[in-house]
Short mmCIF file of C-alpha atoms and ligand atoms in Angstrom, two decimals:
data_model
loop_
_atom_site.label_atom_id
_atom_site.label_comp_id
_atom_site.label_asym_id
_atom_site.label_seq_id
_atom_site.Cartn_x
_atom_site.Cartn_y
_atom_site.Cartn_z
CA UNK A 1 -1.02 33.89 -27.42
CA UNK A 2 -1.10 29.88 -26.71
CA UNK A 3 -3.75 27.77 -27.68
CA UNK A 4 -4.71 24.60 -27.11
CA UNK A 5 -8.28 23.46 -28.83
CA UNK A 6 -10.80 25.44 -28.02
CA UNK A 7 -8.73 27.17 -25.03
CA UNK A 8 -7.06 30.44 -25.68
CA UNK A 9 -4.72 31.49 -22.57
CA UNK A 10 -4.89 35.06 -21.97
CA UNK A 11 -1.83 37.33 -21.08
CA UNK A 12 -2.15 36.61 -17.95
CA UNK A 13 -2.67 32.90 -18.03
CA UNK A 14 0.69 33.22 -19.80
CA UNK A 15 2.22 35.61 -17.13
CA UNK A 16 1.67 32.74 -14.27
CA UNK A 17 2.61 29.63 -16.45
CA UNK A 18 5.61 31.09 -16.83
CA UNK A 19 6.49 32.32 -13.67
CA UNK A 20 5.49 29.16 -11.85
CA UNK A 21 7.42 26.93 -14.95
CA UNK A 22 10.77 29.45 -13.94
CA UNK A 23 10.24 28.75 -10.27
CA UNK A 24 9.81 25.25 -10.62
CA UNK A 25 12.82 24.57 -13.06
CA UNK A 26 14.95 26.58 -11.04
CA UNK A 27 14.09 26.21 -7.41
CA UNK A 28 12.31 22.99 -7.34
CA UNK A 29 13.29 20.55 -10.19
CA UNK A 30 17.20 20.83 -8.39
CA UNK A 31 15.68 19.99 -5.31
CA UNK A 32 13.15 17.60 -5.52
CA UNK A 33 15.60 14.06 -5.88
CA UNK A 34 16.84 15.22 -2.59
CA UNK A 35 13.89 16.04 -0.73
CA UNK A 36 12.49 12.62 -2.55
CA UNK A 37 15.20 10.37 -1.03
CA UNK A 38 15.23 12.02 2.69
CA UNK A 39 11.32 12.40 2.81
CA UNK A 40 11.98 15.84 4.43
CA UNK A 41 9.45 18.22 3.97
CA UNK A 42 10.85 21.28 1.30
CA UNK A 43 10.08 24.09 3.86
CA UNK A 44 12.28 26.88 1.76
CA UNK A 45 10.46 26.38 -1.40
CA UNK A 46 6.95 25.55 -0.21
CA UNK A 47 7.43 29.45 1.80
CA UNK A 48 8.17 31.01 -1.18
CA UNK A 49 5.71 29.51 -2.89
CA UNK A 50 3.56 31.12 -0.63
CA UNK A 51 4.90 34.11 -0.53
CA UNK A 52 4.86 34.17 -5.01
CA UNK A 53 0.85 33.78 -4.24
CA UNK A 54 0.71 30.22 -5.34
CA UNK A 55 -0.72 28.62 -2.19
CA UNK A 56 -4.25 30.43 -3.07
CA UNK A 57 -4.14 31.53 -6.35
CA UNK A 58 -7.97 31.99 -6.78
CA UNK A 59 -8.66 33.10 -3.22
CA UNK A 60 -9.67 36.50 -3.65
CA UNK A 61 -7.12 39.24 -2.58
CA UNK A 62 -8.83 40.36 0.08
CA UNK A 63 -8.34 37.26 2.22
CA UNK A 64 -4.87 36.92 1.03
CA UNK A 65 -4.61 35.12 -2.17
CA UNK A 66 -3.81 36.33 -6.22
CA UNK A 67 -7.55 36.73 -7.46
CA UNK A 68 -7.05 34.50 -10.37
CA UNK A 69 -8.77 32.12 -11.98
CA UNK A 70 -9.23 28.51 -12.08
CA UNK A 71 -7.48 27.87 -15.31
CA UNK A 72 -4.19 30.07 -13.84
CA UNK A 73 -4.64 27.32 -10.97
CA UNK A 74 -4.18 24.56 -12.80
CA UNK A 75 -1.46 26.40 -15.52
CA UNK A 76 0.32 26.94 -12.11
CA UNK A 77 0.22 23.61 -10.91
CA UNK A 78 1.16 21.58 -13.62
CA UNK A 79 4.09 23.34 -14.15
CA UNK A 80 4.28 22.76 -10.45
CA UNK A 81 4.03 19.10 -10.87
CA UNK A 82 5.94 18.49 -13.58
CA UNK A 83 9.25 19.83 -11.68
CA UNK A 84 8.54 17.90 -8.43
CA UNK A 85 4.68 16.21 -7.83
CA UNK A 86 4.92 16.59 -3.65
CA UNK A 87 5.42 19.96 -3.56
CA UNK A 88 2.45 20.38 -6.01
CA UNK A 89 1.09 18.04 -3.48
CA UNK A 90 0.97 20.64 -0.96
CA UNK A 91 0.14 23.09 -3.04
CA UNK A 92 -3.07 21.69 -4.00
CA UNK A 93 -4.23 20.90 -0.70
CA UNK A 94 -3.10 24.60 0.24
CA UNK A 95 -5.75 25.97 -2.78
CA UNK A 96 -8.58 23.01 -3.20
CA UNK A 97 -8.89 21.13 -0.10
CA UNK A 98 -8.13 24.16 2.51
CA UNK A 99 -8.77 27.59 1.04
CA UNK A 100 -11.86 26.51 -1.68
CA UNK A 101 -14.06 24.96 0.76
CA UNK A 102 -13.33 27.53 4.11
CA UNK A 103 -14.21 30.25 1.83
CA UNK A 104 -17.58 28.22 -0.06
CA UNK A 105 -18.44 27.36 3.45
CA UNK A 106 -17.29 29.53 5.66
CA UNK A 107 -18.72 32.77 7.79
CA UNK A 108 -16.47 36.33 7.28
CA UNK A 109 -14.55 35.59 10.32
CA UNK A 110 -12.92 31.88 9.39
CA UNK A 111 -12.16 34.16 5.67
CA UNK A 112 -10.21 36.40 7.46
CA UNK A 113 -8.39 34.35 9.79
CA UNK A 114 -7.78 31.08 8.50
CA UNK A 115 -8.12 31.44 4.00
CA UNK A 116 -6.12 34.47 4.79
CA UNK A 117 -3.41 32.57 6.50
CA UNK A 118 -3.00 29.99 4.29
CA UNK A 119 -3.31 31.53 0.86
CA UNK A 120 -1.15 34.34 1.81
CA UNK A 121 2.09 31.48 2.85
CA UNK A 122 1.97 32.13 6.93
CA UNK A 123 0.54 28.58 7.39
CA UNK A 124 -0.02 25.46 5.73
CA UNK A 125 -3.55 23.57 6.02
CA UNK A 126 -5.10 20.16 5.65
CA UNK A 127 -8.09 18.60 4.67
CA UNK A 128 -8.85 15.21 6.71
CA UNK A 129 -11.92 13.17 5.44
CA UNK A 130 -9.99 9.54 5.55
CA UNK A 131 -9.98 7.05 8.95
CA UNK A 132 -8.61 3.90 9.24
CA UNK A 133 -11.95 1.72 8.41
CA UNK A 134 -13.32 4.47 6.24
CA UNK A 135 -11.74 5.74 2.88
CA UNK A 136 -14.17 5.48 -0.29
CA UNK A 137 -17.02 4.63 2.16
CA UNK A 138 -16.38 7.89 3.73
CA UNK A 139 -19.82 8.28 4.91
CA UNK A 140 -18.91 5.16 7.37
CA UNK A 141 -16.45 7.17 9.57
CA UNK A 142 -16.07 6.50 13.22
CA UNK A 143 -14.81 9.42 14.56
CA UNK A 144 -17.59 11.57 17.20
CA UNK A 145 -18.29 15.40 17.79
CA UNK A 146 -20.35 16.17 20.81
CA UNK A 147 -22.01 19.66 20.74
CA UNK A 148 -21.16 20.86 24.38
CA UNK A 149 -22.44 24.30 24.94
CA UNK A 150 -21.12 26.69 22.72
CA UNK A 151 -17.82 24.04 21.76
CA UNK A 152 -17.93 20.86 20.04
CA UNK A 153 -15.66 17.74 21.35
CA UNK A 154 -14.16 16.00 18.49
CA UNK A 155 -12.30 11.81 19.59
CA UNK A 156 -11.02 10.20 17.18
CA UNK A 157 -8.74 8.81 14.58
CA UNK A 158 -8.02 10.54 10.98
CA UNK A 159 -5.56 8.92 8.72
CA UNK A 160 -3.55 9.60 5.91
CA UNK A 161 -3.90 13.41 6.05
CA UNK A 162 -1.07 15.46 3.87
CA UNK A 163 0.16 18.06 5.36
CA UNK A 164 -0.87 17.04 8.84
CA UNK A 165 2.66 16.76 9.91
CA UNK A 166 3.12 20.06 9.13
CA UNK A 167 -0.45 21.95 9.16
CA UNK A 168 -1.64 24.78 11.52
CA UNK A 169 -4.92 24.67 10.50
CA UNK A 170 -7.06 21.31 9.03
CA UNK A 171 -10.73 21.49 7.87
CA UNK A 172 -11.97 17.95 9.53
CA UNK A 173 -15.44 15.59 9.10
CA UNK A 174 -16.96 14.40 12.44
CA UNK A 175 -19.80 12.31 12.96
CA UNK A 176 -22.01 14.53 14.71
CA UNK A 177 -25.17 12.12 14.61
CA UNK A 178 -24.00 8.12 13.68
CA UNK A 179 -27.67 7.08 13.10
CA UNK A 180 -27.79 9.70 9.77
CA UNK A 181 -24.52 8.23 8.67
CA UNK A 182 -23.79 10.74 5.77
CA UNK A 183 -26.42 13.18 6.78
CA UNK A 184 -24.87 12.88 10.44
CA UNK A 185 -21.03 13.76 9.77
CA UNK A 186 -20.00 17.98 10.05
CA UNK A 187 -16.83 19.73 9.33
CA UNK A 188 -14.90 22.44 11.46
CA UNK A 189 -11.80 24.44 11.18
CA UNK A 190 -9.60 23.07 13.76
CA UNK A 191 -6.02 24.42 15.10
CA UNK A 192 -3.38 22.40 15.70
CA UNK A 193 -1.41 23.51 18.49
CA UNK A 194 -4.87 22.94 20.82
CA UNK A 195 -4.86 20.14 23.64
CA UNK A 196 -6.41 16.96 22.36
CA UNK A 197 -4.75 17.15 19.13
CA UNK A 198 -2.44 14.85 18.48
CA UNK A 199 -0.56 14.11 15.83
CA UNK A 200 -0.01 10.28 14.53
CA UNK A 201 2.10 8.02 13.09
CA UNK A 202 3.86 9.41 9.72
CA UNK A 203 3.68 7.55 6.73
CA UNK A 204 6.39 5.26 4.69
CA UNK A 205 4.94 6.17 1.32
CA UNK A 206 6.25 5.04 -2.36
CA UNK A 207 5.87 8.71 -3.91
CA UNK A 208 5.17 12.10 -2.93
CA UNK A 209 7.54 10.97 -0.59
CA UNK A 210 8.37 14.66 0.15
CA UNK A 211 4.95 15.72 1.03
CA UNK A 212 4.29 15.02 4.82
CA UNK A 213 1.38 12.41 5.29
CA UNK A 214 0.42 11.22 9.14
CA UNK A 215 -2.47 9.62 11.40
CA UNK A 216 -4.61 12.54 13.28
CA UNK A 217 -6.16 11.71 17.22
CA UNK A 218 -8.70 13.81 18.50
CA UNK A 219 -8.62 13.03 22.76
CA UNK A 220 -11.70 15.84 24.04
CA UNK A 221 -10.15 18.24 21.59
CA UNK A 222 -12.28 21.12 21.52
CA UNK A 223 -13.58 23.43 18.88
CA UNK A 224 -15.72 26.72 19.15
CA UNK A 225 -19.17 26.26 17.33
CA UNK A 226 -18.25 29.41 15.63
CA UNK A 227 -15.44 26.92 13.53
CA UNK A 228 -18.22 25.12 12.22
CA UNK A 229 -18.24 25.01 8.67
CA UNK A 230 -22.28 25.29 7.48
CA UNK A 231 -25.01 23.59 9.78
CA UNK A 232 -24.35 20.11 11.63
CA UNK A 233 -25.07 17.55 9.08
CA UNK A 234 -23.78 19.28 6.32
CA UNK A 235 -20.07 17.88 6.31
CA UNK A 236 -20.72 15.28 3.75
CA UNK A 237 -22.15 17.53 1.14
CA UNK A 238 -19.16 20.03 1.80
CA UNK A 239 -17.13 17.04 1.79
CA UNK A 240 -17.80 16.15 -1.52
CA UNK A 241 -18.67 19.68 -3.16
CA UNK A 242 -14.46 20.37 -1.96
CA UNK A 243 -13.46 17.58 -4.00
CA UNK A 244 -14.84 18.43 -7.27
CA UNK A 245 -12.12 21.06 -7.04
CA UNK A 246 -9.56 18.73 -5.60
CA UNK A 247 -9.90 16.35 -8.20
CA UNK A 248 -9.31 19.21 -11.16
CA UNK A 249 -5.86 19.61 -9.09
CA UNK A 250 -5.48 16.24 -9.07
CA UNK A 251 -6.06 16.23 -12.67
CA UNK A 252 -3.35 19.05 -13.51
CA UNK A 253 -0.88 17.18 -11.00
CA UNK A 254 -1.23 14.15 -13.07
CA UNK A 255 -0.76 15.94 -16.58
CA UNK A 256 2.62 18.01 -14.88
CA UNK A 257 3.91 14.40 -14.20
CA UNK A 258 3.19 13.02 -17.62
CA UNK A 259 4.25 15.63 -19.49
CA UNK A 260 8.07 15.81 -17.27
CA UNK A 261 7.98 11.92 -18.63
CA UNK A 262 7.18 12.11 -21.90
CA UNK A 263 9.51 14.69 -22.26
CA UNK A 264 12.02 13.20 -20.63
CA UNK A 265 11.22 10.10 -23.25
CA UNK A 266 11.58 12.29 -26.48
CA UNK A 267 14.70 13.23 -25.71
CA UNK A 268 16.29 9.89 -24.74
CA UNK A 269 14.67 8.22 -27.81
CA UNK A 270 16.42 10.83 -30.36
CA UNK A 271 20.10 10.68 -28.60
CA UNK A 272 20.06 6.92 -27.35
CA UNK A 273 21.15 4.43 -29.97
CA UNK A 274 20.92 0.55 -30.20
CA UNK A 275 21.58 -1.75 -33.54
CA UNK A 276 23.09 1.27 -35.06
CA UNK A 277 19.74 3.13 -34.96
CA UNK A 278 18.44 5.92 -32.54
CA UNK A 279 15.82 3.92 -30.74
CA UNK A 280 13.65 6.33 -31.29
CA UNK A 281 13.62 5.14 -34.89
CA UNK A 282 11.92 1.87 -33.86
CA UNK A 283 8.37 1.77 -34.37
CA UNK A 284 8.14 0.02 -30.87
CA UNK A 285 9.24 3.39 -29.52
CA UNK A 286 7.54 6.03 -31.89
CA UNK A 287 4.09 4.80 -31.31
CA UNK A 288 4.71 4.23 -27.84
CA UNK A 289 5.75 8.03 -27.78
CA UNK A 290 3.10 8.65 -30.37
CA UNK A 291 0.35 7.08 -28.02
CA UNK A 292 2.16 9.07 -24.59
CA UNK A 293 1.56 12.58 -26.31
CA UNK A 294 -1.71 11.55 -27.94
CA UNK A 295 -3.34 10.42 -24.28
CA UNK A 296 -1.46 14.15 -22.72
CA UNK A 297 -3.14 16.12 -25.11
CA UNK A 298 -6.77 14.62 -24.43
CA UNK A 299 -5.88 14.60 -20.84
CA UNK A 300 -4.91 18.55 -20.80
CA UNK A 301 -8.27 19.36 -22.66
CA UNK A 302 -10.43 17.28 -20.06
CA UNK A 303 -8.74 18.95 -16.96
CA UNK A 304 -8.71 22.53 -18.80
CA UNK A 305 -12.11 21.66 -19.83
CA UNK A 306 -13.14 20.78 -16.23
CA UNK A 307 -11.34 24.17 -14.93
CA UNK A 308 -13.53 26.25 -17.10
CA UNK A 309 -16.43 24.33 -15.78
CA UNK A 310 -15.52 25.64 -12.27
CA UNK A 311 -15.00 28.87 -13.44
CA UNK A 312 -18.62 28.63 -15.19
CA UNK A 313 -20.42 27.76 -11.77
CA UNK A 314 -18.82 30.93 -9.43
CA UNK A 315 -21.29 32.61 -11.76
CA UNK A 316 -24.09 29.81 -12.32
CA UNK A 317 -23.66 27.78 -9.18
CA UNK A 318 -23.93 24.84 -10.69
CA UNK A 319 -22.00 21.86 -10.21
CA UNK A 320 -19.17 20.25 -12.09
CA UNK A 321 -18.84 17.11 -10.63
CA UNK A 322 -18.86 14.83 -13.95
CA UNK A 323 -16.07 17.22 -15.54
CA UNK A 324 -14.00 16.97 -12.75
CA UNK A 325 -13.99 13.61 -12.04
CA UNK A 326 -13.68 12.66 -15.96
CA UNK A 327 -10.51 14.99 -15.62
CA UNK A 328 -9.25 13.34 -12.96
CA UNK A 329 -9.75 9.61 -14.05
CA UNK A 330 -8.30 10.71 -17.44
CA UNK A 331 -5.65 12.44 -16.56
CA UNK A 332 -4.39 9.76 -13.81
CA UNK A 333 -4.26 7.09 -16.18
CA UNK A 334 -2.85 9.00 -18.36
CA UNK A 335 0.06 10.28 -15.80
CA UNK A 336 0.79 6.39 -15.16
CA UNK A 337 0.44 4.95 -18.70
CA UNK A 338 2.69 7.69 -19.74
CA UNK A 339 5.49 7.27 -16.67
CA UNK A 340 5.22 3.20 -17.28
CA UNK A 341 6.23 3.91 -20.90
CA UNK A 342 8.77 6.11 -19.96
CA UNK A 343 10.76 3.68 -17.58
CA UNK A 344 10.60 1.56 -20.53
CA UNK A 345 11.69 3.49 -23.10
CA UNK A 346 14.86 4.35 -20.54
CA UNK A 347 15.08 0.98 -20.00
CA UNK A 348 18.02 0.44 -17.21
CA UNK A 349 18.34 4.07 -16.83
CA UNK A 350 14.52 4.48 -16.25
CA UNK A 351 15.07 1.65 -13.41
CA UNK A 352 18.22 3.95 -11.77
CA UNK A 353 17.46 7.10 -9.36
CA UNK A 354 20.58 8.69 -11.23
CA UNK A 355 17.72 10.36 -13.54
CA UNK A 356 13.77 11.30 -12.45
CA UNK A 357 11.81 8.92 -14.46
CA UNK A 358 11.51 6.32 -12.22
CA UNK A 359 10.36 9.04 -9.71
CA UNK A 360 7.68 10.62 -11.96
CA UNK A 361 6.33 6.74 -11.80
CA UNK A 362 6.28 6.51 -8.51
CA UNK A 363 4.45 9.90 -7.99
CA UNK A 364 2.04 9.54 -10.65
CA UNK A 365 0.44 6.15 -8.50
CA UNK A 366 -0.84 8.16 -5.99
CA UNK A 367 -3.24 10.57 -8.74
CA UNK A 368 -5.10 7.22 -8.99
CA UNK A 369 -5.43 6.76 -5.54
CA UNK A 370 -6.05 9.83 -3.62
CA UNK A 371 -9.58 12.21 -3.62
CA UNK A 372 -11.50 9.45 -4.99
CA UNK A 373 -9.76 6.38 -6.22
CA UNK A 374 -10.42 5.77 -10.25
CA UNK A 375 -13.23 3.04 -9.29
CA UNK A 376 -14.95 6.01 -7.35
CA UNK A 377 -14.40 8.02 -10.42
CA UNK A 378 -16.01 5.66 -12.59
CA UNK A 379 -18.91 5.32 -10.39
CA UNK A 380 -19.69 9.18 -10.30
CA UNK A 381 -19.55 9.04 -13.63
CA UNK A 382 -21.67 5.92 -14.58
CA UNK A 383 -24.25 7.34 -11.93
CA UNK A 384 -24.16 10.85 -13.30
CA UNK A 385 -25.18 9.27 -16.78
CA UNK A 386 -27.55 6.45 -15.83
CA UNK A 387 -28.91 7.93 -13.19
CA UNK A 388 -28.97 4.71 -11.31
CA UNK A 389 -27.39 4.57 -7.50
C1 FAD B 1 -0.49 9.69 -0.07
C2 FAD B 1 -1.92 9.82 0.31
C3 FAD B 1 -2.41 11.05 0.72
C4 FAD B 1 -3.74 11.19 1.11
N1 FAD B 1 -4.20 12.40 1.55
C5 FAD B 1 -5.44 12.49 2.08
C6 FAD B 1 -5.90 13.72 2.70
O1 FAD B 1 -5.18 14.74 2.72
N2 FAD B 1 -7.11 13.73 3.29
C7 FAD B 1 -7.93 12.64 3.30
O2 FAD B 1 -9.03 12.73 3.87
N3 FAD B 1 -7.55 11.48 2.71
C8 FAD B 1 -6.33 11.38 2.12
N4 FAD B 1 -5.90 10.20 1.55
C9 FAD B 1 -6.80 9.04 1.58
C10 FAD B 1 -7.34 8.67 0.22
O3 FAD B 1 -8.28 9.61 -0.20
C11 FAD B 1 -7.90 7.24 0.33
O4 FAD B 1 -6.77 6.38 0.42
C12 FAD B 1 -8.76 6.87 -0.86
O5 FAD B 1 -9.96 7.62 -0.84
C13 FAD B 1 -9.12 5.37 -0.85
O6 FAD B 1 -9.53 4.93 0.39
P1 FAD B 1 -8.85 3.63 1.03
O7 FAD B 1 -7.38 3.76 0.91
O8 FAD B 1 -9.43 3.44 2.37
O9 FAD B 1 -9.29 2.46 0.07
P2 FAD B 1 -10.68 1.65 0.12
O10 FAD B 1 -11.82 2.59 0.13
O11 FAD B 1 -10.62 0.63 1.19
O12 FAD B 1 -10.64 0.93 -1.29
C14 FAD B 1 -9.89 -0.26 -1.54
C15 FAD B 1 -10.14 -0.65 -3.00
O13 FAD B 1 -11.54 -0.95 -3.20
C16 FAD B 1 -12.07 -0.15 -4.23
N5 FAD B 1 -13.45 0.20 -3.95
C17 FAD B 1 -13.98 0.72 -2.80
N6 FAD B 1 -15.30 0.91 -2.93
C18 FAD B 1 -15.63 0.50 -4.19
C19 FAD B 1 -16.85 0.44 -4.94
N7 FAD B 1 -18.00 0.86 -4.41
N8 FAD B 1 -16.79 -0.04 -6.21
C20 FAD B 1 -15.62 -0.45 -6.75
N9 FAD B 1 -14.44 -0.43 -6.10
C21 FAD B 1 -14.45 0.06 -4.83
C22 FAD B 1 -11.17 1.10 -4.26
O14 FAD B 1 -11.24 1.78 -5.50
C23 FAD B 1 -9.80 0.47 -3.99
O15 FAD B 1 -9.30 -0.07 -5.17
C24 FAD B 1 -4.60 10.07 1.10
C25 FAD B 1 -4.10 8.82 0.67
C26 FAD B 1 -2.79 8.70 0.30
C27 FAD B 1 -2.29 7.35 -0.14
#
């Protein structure tokens, strides 16, 4: 039995690690240069992902997903991760973002038809919080929903939504009442192949080039009140109650991506030689690799610590905001100290796309960036403690 710390993984902790760590080594990690350079979207693999139960591994099995824990989530997506980060991209949209909130939020029916979907691999989902003029402020959005009858009509522009390329269904925040701001915005369940939705430009990005990323427009879409997700008003607190678990994703995306560089590192530094020494015999590279496995190990106890956290409040209901976003932040940093060190420590090699390293430093930018950059981070934390706004 593995442990790390305090954390003991149980047989079948082990049983997923490992079948997710096989997966990825032999289905992704061949791929994912490929799928990098083209910016395709990896349909195969991200289906049988599905269909191995990854895409909603703690949904329970009745609406389609493994029944597992939060821990087995995050085993599963750092292995994941630290084969290619944009399919574990998807992936944790597919679990956090989509299936976590629908089924916190949700009434019986949008369980059976829409988690089900998704966490079983028949169809991908999205999570679209962002607009143009509104990203950290997310409370500031722009975009309307007018309650007409027994629909809602949702204008508007979304941006920067993974998966939207791609999605079938997207959870999405509308400002139902602009004069609450925050209190004001509510989510739905929306379907993509309705009139009025369009989808947007796609975006150039510098990593997760792989997973799909594009604008959303809303012309008089409309949406059944019944695809509400709690009361009107509610969206922001939903909003930000779905990315506590996003950000433990985040978290275990981030440690995947360090971990593929540091190892990466090791073994370069003990076959490389310069000045008729292995480099790795240079204290300038030991303690860097010294300080890269040190900062992994701390990172992988925050985000496991944060996962048992989550798994603590499906039975206490309370929150874990202040793990989770200490994972995250940790974790992040760590994922792009770690990946700067290792182009370094490959030197020109690091700098070539003949090997992954200088992809695993692209990738890891975005974990500082995306569900709450690290300023945000820092500011839920600071507040959390202090108490002050
Ligand atoms: C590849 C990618 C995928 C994404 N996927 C999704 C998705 O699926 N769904 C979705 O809804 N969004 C998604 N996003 C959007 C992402 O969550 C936002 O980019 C992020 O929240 C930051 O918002 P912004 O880019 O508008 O930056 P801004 O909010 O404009 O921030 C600009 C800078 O100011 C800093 N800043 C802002 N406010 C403060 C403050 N109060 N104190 C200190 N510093 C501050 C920020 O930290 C940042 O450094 C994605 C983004 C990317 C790049």
């Amino acid at each position: 039995m593995t442990s790390y710390g305090m954390f003991q993984l149980s047989p079948e902790h082990e049983m997923i690690r490992q079948a997710a760590r096989d997966f990825a080594q032999k289905e992704i990690a061949p791929i994912a240069a490929q799928f990098d350079e083209t910016g395709e979207f990896p349909y195969t693999t991200i289906k049988k992902m599905g269909e191995m139960g990854f895409m909603g591994i703690e949904v329970p099995e009745e609406y389609g997903g493994a029944g597992m824990d939060t821990l087995a989530y995050v085993l599963a997506l750092e292995e994941i991760c630290k084969a290619d980060a944009s399919h574990g991209t998807i992936m944790s949209v597919n679990n956090s973002l989509f299936c976590h909130g629908l089924l916190k939020f949700g009434s019986e029916e949008i369980k059976k038809k829409y988690v089900y979907a998704v966490a079983s691999g028949q169809a991908i989902g999205a999570y679209s919080l962002t607009e143009p003029m509104s990203g950290s402020d997310a409370g500031n959005m722009r975009s309307r929903a007018v309650r007409q009858g027994d629909h809602y009509v949702l204008n508007g522009r979304k941006s920067w939504v993974t998966s939207a390329p791609v999605a079938e269904y997207i959870v999405v925040f509308n400002m139902t009442d602009p004069e609450k701001k925050q209190r004001g915005i509510t989510a739905f369940v929306i379907e993509t192949d309705k009139p009025g939705f369009i989808r947007g430009k796609k975006e150039p990005k510098l990593g997760i080039r792989a997973s799909a990323t594009s604008e959303i427009v809303f012309e008089d879409y409309r949406v059944p009140v019944e695809n509400r997700l709690g009361e009107e008003g509610d969206g922001f607190k939903i909003a930000m109650t779905v990315l506590d678990a996003g950000r433990i994703g985040i978290a275990s995306q981030a440690l995947g991506i360090a971990e593929a560089a540091y190892e990466a590192s090791v073994e370069y530094a003990k076959e490389r030689e310069a000045f008729g020494h292995k480099i790795g015999e240079f204290q300038g590279i030991s303690f860097k690799l010294a300080d890269m496995k040190t900062h992994i190990e701390a990172a992988r106890l925050l985000t496991y610590n944060a996962a048992l956290a989550k798994e603590r409040s499906k039975k206490t209901g309370e929150r874990y905001t202040l793990e989770a976003s200490m994972a995250k932040l940790f974790a992040s940093e760590t994922a792009m100290f770690v990946s700067h060190a290792a182009v370094q420590i490959h030197a020109g090699l690091g700098y070539s796309k003949e090997l992954p390293v200088e992809r695993y430093f692209r990738d890891a930018k975005i974990t500082e960036i995306y569900e709450g950059t690290s300023e945000i981070q820092r500011m839920v934390i600071s507040r959390m403690e202090t108490g002050l706004r």
